[in-house]
Short mmCIF file of C-alpha atoms and ligand atoms in Angstrom, two decimals:
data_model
loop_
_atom_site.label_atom_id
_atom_site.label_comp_id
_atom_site.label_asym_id
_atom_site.label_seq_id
_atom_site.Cartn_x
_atom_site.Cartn_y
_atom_site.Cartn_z
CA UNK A 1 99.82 151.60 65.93
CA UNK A 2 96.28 151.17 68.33
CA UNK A 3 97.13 152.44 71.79
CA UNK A 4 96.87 149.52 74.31
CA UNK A 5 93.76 149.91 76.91
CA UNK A 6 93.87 150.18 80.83
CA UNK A 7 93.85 147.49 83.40
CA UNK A 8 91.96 149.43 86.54
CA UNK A 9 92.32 147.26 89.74
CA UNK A 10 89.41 148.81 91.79
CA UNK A 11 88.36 148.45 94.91
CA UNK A 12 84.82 147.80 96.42
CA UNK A 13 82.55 147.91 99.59
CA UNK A 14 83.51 145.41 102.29
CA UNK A 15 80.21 146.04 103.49
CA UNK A 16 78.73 149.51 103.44
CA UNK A 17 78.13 150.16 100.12
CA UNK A 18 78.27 153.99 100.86
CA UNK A 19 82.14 153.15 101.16
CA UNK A 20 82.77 153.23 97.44
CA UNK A 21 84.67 155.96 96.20
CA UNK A 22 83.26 158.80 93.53
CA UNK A 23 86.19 157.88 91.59
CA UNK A 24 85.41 153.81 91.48
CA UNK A 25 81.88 154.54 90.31
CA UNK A 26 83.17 156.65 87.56
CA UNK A 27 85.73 154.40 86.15
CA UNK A 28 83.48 151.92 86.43
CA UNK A 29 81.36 153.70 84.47
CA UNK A 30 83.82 154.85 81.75
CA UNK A 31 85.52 151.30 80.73
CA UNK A 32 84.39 149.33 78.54
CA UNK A 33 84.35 146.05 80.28
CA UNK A 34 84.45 144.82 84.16
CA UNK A 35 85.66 141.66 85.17
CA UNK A 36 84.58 140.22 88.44
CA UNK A 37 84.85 137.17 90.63
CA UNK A 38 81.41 136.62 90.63
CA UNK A 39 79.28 138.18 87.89
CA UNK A 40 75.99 137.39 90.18
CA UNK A 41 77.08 138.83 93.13
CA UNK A 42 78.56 142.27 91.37
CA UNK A 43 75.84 142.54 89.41
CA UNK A 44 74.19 143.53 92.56
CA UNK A 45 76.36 146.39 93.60
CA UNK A 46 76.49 147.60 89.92
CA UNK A 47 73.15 147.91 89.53
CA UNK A 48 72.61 149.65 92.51
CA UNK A 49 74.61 152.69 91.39
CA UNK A 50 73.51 152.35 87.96
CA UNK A 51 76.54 150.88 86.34
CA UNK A 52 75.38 150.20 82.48
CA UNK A 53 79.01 148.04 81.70
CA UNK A 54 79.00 144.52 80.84
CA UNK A 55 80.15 142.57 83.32
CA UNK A 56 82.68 139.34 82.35
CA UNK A 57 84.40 136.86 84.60
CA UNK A 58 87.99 136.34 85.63
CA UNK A 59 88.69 134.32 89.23
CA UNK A 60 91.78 132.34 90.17
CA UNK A 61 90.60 129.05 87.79
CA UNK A 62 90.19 131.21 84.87
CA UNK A 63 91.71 129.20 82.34
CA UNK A 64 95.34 130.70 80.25
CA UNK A 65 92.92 131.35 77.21
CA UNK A 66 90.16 133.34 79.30
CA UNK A 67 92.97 135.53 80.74
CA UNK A 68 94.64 135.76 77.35
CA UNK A 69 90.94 136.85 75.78
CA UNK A 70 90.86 140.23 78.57
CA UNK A 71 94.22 140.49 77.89
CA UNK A 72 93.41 140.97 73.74
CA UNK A 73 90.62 143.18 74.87
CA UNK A 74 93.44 145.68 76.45
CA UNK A 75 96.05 145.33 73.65
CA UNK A 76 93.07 146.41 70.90
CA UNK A 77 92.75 149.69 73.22
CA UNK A 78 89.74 148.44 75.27
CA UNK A 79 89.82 149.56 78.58
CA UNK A 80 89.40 147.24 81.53
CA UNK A 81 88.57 147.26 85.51
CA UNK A 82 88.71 144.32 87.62
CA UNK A 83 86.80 143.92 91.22
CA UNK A 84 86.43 141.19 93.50
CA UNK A 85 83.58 140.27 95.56
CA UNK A 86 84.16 142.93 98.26
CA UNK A 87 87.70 145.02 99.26
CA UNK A 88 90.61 145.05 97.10
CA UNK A 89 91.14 142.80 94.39
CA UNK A 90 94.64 140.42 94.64
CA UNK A 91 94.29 140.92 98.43
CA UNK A 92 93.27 137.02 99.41
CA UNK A 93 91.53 137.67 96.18
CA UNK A 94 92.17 136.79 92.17
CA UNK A 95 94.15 139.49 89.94
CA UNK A 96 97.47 138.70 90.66
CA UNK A 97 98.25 136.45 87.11
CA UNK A 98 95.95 139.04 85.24
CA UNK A 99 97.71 141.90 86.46
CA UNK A 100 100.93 140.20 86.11
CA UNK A 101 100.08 139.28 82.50
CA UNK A 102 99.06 142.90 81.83
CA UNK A 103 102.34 144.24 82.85
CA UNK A 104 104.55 141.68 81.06
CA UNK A 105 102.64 143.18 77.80
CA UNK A 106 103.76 146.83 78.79
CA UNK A 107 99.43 147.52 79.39
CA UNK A 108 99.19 150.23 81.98
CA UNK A 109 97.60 149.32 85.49
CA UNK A 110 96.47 151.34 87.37
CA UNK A 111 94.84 151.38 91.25
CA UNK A 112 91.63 152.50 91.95
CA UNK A 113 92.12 152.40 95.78
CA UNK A 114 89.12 151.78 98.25
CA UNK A 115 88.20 149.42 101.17
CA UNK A 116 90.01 146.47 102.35
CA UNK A 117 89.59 144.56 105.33
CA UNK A 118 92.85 144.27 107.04
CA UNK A 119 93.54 148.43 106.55
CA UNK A 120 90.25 148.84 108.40
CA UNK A 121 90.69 146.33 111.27
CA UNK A 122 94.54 147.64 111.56
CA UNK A 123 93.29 151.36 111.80
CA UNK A 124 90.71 150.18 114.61
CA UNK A 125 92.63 147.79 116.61
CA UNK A 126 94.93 149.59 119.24
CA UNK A 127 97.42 147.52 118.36
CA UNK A 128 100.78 148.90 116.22
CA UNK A 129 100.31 149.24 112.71
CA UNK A 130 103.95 150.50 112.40
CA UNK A 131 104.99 147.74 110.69
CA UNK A 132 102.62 144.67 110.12
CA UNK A 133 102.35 141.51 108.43
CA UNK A 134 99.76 139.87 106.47
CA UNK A 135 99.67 136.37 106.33
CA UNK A 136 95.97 137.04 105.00
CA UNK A 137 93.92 132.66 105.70
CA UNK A 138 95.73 130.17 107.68
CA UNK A 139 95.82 126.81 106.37
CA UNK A 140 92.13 125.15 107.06
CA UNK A 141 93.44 121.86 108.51
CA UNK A 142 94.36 122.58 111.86
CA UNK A 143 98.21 120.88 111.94
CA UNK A 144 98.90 123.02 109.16
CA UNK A 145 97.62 125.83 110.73
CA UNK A 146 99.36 124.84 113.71
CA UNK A 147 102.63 124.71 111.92
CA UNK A 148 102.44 128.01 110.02
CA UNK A 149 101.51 129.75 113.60
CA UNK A 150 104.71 128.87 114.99
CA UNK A 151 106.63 129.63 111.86
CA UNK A 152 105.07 133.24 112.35
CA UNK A 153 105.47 132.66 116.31
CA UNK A 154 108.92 134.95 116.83
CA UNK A 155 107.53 137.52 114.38
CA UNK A 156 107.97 141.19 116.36
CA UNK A 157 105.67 142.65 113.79
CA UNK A 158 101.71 143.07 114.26
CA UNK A 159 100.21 139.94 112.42
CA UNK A 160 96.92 140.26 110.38
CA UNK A 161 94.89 136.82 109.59
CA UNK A 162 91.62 136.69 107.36
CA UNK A 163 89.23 133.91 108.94
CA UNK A 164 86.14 132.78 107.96
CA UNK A 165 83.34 132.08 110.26
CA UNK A 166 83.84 128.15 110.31
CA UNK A 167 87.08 128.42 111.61
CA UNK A 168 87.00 131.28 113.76
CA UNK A 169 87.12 129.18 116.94
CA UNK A 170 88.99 126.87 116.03
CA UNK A 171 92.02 129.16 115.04
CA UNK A 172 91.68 131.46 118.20
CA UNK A 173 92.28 127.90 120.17
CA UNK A 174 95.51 126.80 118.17
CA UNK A 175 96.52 130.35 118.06
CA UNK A 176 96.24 130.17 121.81
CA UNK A 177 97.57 126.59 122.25
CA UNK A 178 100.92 127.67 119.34
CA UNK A 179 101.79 130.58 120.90
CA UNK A 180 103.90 132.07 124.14
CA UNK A 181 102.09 133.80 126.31
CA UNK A 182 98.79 133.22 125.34
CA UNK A 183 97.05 135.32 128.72
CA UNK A 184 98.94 137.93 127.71
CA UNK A 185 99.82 138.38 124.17
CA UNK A 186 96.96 140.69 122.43
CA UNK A 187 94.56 140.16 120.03
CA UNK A 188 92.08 142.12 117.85
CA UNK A 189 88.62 140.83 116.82
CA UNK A 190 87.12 142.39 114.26
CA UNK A 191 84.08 140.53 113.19
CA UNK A 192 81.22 142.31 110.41
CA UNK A 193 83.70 145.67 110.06
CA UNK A 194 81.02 148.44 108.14
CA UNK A 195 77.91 145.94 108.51
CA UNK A 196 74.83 146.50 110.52
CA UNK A 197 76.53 143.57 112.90
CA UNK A 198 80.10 144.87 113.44
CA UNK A 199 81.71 144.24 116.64
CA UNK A 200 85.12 144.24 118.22
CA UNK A 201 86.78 142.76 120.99
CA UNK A 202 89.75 143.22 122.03
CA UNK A 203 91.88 141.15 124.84
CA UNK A 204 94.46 138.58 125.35
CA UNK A 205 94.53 135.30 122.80
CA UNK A 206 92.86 133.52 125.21
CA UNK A 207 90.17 136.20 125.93
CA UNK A 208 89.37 136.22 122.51
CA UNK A 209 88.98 132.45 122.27
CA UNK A 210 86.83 132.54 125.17
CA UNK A 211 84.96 135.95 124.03
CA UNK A 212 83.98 133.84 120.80
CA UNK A 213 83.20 130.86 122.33
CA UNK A 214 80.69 132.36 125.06
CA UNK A 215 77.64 133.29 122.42
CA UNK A 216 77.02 131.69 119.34
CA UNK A 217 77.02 135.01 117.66
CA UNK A 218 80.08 136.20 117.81
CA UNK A 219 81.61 133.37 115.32
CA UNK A 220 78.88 134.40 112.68
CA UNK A 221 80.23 136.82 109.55
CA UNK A 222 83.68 137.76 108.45
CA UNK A 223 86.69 138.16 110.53
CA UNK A 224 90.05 140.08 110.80
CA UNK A 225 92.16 138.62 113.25
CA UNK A 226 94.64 141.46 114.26
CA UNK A 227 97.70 139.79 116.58
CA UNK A 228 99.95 141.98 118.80
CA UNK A 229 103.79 140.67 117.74
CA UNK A 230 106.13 139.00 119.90
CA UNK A 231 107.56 141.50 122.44
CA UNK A 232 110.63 141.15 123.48
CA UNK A 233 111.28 140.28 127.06
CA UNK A 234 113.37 142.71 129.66
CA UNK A 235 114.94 142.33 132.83
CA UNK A 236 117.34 140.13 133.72
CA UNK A 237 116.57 137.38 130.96
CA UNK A 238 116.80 140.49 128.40
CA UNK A 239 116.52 137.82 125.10
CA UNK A 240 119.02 137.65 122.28
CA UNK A 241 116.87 139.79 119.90
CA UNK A 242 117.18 142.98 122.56
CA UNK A 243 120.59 141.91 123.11
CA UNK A 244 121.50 142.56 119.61
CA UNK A 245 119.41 145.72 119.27
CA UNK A 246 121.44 147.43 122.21
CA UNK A 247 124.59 146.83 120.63
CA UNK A 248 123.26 147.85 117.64
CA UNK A 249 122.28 151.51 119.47
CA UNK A 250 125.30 151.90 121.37
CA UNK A 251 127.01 151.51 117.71
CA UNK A 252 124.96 153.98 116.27
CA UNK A 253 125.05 156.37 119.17
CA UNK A 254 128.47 157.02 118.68
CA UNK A 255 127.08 158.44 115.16
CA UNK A 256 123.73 159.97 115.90
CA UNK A 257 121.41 160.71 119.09
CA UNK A 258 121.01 158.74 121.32
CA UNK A 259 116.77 158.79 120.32
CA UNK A 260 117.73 158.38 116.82
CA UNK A 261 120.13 155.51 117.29
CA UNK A 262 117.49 153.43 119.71
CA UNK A 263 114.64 154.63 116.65
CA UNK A 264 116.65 152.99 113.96
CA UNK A 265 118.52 149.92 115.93
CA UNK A 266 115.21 149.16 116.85
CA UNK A 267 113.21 149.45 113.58
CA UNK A 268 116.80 147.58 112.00
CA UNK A 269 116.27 144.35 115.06
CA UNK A 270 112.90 144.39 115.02
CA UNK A 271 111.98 145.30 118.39
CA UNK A 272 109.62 147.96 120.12
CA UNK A 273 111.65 151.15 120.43
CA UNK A 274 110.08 152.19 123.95
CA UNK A 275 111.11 148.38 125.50
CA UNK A 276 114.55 148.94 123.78
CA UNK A 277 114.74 153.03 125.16
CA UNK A 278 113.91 150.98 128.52
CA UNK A 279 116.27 147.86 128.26
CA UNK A 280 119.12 151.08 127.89
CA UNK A 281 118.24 152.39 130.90
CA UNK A 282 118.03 149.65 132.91
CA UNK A 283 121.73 148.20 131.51
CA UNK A 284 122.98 152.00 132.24
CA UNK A 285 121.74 151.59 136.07
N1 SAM B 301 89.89 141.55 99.06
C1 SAM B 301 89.31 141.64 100.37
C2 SAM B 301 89.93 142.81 101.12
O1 SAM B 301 90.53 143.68 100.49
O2 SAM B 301 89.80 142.86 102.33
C3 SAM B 301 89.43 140.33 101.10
C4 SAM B 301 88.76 139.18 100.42
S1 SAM B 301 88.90 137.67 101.26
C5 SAM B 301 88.32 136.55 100.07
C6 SAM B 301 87.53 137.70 102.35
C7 SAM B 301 88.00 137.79 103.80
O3 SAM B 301 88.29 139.13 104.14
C8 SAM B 301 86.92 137.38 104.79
O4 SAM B 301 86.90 135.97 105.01
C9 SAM B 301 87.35 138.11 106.04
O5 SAM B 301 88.41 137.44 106.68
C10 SAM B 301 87.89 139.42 105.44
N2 SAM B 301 86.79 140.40 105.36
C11 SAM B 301 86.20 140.88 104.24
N3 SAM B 301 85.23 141.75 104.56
C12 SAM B 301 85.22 141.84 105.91
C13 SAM B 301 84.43 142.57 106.84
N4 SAM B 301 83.47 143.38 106.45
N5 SAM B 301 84.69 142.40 108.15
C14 SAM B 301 85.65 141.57 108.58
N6 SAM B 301 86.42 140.86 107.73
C15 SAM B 301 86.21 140.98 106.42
#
């Protein structure tokens, strides 16, 4: 029997080339075919550190017998890599029916891990990355957009958007317009992260809307919006969310620490454990 081939999902640049990894290059290297988004556009980075493999494409339209033709390639014991235009393919990018395809068929994949966008901006922003969700584009129109930031409104985790330059204002304003607390709730701009024009501002929502409003270069390039979750309020209107995660300590605290029981009732509620540590105190006084 032929032994099957290797899928190798592997990352690329989001901007400084010098960002690839020596292990990337080489596996690009060593397969026997790459499939990209865009053949044009990786030809480019695959010439420039003299990567001889033919290129083939594979995107999100590829059609069931394209997919099926890569996926005959791996079962005859070719080997395979996959990149997208820039970061980590299936993030906002095409892979995910490939390398769904490729597993139903028992063909290994395997990561080649490297860049990607909203790992950078997260790692950069100065906001937590404890836990963090990625809702990766919001919907162009803006009522859509509109309704998927209040679904996301409550959320207590740190929120991570992809935005493209056309939008960028637009989203800031419904992001300030959905939300509570817009003067104070933070955001994270990363605009351009590894390119010559990087820059990052960070502020309230409606800083930021104003920020990218005030000079018509700050809405040019690629964006990572990074938004600080909802934080639950204390004092005497202490909400139903903190409400739950104190009893939830003062049950646990009868089995643990009292440190350990306000670390896990918080992580378990969804709440920030120094507001809940502080909500404890205050209810003790
Ligand atoms: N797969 C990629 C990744 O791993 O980050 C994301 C691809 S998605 C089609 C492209 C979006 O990612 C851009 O519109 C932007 O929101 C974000 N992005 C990619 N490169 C970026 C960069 N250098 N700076 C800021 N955002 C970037």
């Amino acid at each position: 029997m032929e032994t099957q081939g290797t899928l190798y999902i592997v990352a690329t640049p989001i901007g400084n080339l010098e960002d690839i990894s020596a292990r990337a290059i080489a596996v690009l290297k060593q397969v026997d075919l790459i499939a990209a988004e865009d053949t044009r556009h990786s030809k480019r980075l695959l010439q420039h550190f003299a990567i001889a493999t033919p290129l083939t494409s594979y995107h999100d339209f590829s059609s069931d017998s394209e997919v099926k033709k890569l996926l005959d390639e791996l079962v005859i014991g070719r080997s395979l890599a996959l990149i997208s235009d820039a970061g980590t393919p299936l993030i906002s990018d095409p892979g995910y029916r490939l390398v769904e395809m490729a597993r139903s068929r028992g063909i290994a994949v395997i990561p080649v891990p490297g860049a990607s966008a909203v790992i950078a901006a997260l790692s950069v922003a100065g906001i937590p990355s404890d836990r963090f969700y990625f809702e990766g584009f919001l919907p162009a129109k803006s009522t859509q957009r509109c309704k998927r930031l209040a679904a996301l409104a409550e959320e207590t985790s740190t929120l991570v958007f992809y935005e493209s330059p056309h939008r960028i204002i637009a989203c800031l304003n419904d992001m300030a317009a959905v939300i509570a607390e817009p003067d104070k709730r933070k955001v994270f701009v990363a605009r351009e992260l590894t390119k010559k024009f990087e820059s990052h501002f960070l502020g309230s929502v409606l800083e930021a809307a104003s920020w990218i409003a005030s000079d018509e270069n700050n809405s040019r390039g690629e964006f990572v919006l990074v938004l600080e979750g909802r934080v639950a309020k204390l004092g005497s209107d202490i909400d139903e969310l903190m409400r739950k995660a104190i009893d939830t300590a003062e049950l646990l605290s009868a089995e643990v620490s009292m440190k350990r029981a306000v670390a896990v009732a918080a992580r378990l509620v969804g709440v920030r454990k120094n507001a809940l540590y502080a909500a404890m105190l205050e209810k003790e006084q």
